[in-house]
Short mmCIF file of C-alpha atoms in Angstrom, two decimals:
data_model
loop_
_atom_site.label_atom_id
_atom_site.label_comp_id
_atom_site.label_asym_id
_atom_site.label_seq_id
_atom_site.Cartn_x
_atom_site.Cartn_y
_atom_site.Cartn_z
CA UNK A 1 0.00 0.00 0.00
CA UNK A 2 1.41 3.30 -1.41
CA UNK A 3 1.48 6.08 1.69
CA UNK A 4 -1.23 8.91 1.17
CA UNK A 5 1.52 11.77 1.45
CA UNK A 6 5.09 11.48 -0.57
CA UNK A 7 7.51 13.05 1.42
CA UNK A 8 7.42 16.42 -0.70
CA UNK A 9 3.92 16.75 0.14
CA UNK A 10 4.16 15.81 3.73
CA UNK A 11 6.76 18.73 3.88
CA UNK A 12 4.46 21.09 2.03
CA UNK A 13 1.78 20.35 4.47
CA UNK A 14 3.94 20.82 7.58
CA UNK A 15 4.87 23.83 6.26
CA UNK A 16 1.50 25.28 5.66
CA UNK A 17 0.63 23.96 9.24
CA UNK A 18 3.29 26.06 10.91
CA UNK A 19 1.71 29.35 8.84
CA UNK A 20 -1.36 28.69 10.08
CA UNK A 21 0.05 27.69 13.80
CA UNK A 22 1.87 31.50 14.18
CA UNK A 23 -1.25 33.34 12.02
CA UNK A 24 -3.89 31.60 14.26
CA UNK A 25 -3.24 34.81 17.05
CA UNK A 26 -5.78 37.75 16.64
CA UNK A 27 -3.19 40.30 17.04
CA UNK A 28 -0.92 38.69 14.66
CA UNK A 29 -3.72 37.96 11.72
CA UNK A 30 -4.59 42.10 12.80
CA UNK A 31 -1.05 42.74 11.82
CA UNK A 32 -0.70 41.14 8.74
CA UNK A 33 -4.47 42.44 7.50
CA UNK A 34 -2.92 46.10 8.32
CA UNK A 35 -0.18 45.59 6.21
CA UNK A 36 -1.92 44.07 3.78
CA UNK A 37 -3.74 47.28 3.35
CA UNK A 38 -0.52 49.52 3.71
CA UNK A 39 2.73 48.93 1.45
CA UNK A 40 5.15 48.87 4.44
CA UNK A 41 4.94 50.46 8.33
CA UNK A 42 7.41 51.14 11.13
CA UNK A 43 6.52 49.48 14.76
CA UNK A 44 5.29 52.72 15.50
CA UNK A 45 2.89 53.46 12.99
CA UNK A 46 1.82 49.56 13.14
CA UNK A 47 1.41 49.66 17.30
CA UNK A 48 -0.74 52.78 17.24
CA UNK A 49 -3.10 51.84 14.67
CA UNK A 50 -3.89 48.68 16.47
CA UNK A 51 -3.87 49.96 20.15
CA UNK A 52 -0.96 47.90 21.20
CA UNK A 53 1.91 48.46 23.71
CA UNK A 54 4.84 48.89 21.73
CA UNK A 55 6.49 45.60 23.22
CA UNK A 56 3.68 43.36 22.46
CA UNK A 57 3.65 44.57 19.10
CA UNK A 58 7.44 44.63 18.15
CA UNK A 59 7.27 40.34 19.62
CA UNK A 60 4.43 39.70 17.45
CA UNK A 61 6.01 41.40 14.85
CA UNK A 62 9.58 39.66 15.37
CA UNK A 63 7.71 35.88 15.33
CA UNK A 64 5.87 37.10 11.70
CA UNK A 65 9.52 37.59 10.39
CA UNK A 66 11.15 34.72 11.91
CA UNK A 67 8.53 32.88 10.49
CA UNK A 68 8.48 34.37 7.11
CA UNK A 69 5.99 35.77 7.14
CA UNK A 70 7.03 39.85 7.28
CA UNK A 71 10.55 40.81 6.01
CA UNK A 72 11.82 44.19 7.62
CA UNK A 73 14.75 46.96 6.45
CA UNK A 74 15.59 49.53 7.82
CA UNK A 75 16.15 53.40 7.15
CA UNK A 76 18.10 55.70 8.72
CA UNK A 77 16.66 54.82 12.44
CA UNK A 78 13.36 53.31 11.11
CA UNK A 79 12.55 49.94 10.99
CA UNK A 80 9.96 48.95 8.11
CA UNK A 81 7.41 45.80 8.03
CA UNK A 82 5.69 44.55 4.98
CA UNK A 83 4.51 41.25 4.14
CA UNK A 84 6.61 38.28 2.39
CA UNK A 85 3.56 36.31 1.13
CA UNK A 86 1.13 38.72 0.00
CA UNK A 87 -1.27 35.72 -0.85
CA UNK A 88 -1.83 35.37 3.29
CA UNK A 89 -4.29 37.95 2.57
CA UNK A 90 -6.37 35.62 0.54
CA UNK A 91 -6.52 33.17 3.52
CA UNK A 92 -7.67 36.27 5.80
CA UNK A 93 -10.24 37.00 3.23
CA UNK A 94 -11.60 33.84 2.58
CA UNK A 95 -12.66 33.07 6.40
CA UNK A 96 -14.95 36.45 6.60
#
């Protein structure tokens, strides 16, 4: 009997589980709808317009990257978010 998942599959799947694992937080799936809306924002900018403390939103923020899911650069002293996987958005829309 042939196994349901070949191992490239199985990888794609755990891989799509882990996205899902570090989106399934409110505050993190408010993030990445915010940013889906604006091209790139500092942790200020993202902080205030979700009514966070700056330190809950800059460790959200930190476990999107390190996930992949937000890359970051920086100018001058500003630090910019925007999202690596755009399509994320889709999955946001489609559970509304």
């Amino acid at each position: 009997m042939k196994p349901l998942l070949s191992r490239v599959e199985s990888k794609k799947v755990d891989k799509a589980a882990a996205m899902l694992k570090v989106l399934a937080h409110p505050k993190r799936l408010a993030i990445v709808d915010l940013l889906g809306k604006e091209e790139k924002m500092t942790v200020t900018e993202i902080y205030r317009s979700l009514d966070l403390p700056q330190a809950i939103a800059s460790q959200h923020l930190i476990t999107l990257k390190d996930r992949g899911v937000l890359s970051s650069f920086k100018v001058g002293t500003k630090i910019y978010y925007s999202l690596s996987i755009p399509k994320l958005l889709d999955v946001i829309d489609s559970l509304e």
